[in-house]
Short mmCIF file of C-alpha atoms in Angstrom, two decimals:
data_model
loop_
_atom_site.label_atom_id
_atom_site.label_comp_id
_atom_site.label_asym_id
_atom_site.label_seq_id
_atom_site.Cartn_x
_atom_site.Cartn_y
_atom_site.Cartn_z
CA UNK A 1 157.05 228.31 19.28
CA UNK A 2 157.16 224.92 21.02
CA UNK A 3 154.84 223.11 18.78
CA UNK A 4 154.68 219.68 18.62
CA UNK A 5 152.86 217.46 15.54
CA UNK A 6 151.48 214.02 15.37
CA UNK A 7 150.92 212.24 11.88
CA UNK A 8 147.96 210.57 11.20
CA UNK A 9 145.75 212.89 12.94
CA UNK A 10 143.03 209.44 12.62
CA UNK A 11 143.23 206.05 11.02
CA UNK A 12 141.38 203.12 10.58
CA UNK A 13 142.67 199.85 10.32
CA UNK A 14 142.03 196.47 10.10
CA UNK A 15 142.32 194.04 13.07
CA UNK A 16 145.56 192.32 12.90
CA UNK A 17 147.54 194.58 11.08
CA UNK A 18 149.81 197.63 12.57
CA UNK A 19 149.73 201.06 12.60
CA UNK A 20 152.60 203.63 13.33
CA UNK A 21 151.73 206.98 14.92
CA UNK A 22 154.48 209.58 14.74
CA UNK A 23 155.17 211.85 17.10
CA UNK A 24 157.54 215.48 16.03
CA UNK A 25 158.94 218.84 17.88
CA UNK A 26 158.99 221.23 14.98
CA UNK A 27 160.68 223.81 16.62
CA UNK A 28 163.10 222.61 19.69
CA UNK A 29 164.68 219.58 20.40
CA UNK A 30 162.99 216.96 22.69
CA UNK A 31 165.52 214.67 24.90
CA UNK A 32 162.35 213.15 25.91
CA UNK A 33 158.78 212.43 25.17
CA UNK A 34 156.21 210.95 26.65
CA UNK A 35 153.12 209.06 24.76
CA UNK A 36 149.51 208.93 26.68
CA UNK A 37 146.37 207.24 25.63
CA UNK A 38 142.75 208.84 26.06
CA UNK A 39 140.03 206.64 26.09
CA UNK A 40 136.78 209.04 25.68
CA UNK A 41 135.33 211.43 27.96
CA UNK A 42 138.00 210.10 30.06
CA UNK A 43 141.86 211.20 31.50
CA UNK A 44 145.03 210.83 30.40
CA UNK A 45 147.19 207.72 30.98
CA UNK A 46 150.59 207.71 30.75
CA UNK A 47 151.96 204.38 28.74
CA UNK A 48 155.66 205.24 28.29
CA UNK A 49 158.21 207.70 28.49
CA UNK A 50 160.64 207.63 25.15
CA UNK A 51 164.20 209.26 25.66
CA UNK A 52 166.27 209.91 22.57
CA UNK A 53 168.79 207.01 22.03
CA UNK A 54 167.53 204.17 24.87
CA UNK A 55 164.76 202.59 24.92
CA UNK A 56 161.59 203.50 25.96
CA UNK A 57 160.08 203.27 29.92
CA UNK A 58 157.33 201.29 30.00
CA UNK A 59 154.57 202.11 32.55
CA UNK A 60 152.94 198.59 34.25
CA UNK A 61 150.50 196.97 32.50
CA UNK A 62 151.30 198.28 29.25
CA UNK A 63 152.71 195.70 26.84
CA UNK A 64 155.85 196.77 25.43
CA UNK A 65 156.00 194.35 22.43
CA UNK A 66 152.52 195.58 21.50
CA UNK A 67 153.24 199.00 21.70
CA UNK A 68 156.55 199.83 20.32
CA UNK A 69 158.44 202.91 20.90
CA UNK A 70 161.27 204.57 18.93
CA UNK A 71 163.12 207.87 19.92
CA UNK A 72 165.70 207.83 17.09
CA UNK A 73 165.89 211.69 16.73
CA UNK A 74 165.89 214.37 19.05
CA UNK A 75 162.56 215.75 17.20
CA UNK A 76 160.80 212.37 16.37
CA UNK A 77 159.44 209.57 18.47
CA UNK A 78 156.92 206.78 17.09
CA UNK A 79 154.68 204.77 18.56
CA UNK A 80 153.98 201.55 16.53
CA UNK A 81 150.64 199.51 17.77
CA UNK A 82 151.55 195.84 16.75
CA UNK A 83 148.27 193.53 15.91
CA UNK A 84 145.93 195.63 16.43
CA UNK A 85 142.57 194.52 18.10
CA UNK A 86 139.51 196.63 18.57
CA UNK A 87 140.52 197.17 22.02
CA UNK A 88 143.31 199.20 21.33
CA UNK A 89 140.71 202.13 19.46
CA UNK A 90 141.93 204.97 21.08
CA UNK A 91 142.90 208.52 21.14
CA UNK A 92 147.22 208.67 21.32
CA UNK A 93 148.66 211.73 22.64
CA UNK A 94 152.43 212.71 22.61
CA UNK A 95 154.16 215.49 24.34
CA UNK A 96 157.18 216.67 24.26
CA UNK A 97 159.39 218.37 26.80
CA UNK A 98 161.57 221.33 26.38
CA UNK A 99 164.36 221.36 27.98
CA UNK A 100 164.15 224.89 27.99
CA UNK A 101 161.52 225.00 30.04
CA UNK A 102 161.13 223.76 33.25
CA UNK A 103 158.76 221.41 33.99
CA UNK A 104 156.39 222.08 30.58
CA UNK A 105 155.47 219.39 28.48
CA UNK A 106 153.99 220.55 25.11
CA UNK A 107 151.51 218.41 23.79
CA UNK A 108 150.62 216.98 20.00
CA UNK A 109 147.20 217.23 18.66
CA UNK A 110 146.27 213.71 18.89
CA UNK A 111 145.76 210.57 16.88
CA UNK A 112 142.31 208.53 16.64
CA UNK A 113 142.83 204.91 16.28
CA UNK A 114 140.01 203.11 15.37
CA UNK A 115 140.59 199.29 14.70
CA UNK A 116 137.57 197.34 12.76
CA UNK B 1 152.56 208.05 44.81
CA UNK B 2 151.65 211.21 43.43
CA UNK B 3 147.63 211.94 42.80
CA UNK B 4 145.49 214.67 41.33
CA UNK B 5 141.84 214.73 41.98
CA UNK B 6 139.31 216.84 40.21
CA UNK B 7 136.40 216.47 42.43
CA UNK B 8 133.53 218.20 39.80
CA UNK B 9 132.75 216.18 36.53
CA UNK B 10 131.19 219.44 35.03
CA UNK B 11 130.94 222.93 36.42
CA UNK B 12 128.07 224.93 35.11
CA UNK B 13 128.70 228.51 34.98
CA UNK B 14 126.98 231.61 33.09
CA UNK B 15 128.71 233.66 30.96
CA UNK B 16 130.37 236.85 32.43
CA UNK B 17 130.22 235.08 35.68
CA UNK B 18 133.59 234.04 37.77
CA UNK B 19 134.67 230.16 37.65
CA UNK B 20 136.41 228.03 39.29
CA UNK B 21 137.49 224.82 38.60
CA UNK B 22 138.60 222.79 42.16
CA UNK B 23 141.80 220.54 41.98
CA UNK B 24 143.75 218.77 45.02
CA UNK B 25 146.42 216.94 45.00
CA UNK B 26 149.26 214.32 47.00
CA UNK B 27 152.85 214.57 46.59
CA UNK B 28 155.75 213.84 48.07
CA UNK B 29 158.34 216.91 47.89
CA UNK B 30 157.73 220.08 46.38
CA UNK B 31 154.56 219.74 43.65
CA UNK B 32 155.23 220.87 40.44
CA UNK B 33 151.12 221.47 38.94
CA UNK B 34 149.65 222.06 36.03
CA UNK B 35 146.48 222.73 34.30
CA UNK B 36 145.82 222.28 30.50
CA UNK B 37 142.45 222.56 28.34
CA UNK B 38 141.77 220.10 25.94
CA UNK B 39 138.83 220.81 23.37
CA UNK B 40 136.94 218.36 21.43
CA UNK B 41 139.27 215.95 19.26
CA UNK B 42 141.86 218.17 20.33
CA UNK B 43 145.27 217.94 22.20
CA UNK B 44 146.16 219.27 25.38
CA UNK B 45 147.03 223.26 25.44
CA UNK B 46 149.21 224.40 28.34
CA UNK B 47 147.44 227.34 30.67
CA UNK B 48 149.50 227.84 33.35
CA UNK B 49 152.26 225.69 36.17
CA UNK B 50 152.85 226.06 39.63
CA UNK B 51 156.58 225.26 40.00
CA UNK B 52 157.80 227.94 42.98
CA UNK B 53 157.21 231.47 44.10
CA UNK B 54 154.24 233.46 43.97
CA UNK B 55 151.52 231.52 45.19
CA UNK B 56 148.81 233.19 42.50
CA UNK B 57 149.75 231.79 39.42
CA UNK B 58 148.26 233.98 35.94
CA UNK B 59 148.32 231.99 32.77
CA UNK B 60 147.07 232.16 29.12
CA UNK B 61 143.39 233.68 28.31
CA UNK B 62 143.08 234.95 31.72
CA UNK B 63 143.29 231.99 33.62
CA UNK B 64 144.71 232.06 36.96
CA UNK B 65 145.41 229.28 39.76
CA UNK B 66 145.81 229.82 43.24
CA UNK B 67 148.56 227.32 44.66
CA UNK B 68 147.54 226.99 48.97
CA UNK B 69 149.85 224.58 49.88
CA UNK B 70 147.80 223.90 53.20
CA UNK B 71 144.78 222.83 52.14
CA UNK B 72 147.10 220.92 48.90
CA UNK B 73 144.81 222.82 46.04
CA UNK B 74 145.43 224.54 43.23
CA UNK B 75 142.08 225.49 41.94
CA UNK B 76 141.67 227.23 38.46
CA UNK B 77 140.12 230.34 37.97
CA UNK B 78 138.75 233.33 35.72
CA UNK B 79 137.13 236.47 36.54
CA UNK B 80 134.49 236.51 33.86
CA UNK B 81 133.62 233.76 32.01
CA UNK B 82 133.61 233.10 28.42
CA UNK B 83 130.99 230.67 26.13
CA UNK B 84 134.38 229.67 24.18
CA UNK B 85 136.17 228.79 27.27
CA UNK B 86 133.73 225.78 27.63
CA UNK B 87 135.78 222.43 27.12
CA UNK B 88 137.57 219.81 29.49
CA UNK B 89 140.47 221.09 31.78
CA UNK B 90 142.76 219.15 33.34
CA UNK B 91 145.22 219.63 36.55
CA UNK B 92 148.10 217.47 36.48
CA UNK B 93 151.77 216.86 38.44
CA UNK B 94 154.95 216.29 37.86
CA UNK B 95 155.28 212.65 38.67
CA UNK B 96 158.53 213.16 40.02
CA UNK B 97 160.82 216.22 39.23
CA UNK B 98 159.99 219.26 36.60
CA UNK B 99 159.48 217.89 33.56
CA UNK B 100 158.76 213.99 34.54
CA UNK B 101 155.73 212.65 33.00
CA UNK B 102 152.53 213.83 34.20
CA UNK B 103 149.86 212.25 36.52
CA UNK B 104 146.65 214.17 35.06
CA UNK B 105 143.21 214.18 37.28
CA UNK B 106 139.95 212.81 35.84
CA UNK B 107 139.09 216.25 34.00
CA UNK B 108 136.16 219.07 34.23
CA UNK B 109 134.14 219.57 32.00
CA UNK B 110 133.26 223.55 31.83
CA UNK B 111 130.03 224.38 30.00
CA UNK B 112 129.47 228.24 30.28
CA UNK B 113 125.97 229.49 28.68
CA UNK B 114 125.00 232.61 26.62
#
């Protein structure tokens, strides 16, 4: 149980244009989710926390109308990078909490964003 | 503001041998850790929490984390070592209460040899 998917698992994409990353709980319902980005060999940084109905909670320094966030479901959040630059090549993790659970967060497999 | 640190980059171990992978942290309140394993192109995969009680904490593949609230560690472990448990681990907190976002240390990378 408690497994959580992301869809594209990579992409490639042209500078300028922008990409959607989705973000699912196949098997519980997620009130909230939380969306990280991995640059390599490196840690985890938290860029927003995405609640189902509101909008999301922007950590500082990320841009907000760059990176857009939508919780519409209680098993789907997105993550939409806006005009892309090469900068924002990245690895995009999601997790997912359970409510079930205290304190876990079960995380997505990942999606590689490369922008050319 | 909570903080993790992961003082080790890489740990070296041989296989069969015990490991241990260090972690400290700083919080304010009652800590609520974590430690995950990530492999190559891979997500994160949950091994074990700290949230209250027992201080010895087992988790999945026979992991095991020792929570010592005095010297603020919580250090992962394993008996014996395994080649496939080579890959990056991570120690995290709760940035605030159970099941807030997580603060995540640097990552170790554990390379255990045949």
């Amino acid at each position: 149980g408690a497994v959580v998917s992301q869809h594209p698992s990579w992409v490639i994409c042209k500078s300028g244009t922008s990409v959607k990353i989705e973000c699912r709980s196949l098997d519980f319902q997620a009130t909230t989710m939380f969306w990280y980005r991995q640059f390599p060999k490196q840690s985890l940084m938290l860029m927003a926390t995405s609640n189902e109905g509101s909008k999301a909670t922007y950590e500082q320094g990320v841009e907000k109308d760059k990176f857009l966030i939508n919780h519409a479901s209680l098993t789907l959040s997105t993550l939409t990078v806006t005009s892309a630059h090469p900068e924002d090549s990245s690895f995009y993790i999601c997790s997912a909490r359970s409510p079930d659970r205290l304190g876990e967060q079960y995380f997505g497999p990942g999606t590689r964003l490369t922008v050319t | 503001a909570q903080s993790v640190a992961q003082p080790e980059d890489q740990v070296n171990v041989a296989e069969g041998n015990p490991l241990t992978v260090k972690c400290t942290y700083s919080v304010s309140g009652n800590p609520y850790l974590f430690w995950y394993v990530q492999y190559p192109n891979r997500g994160l995969q949950f091994l074990l929490k700290y949230i209250t009680g027992d201080n010895l904490v087992k988790g999945s593949y026979g992991f095991e984390a020792e929570f010592n609230k005095s010297q603020t560690s919580f250090h992962l472990k394993k008996p014996s070592a395994l080649v496939s448990d080579s890959a990056l681990y991570f120690c995290a907190v709760s940035r605030g209460q159970a099941g807030t976002a997580l603060i995540f240390g640097k990552g170790t990378t554990l390379s255990v040899s045949s």
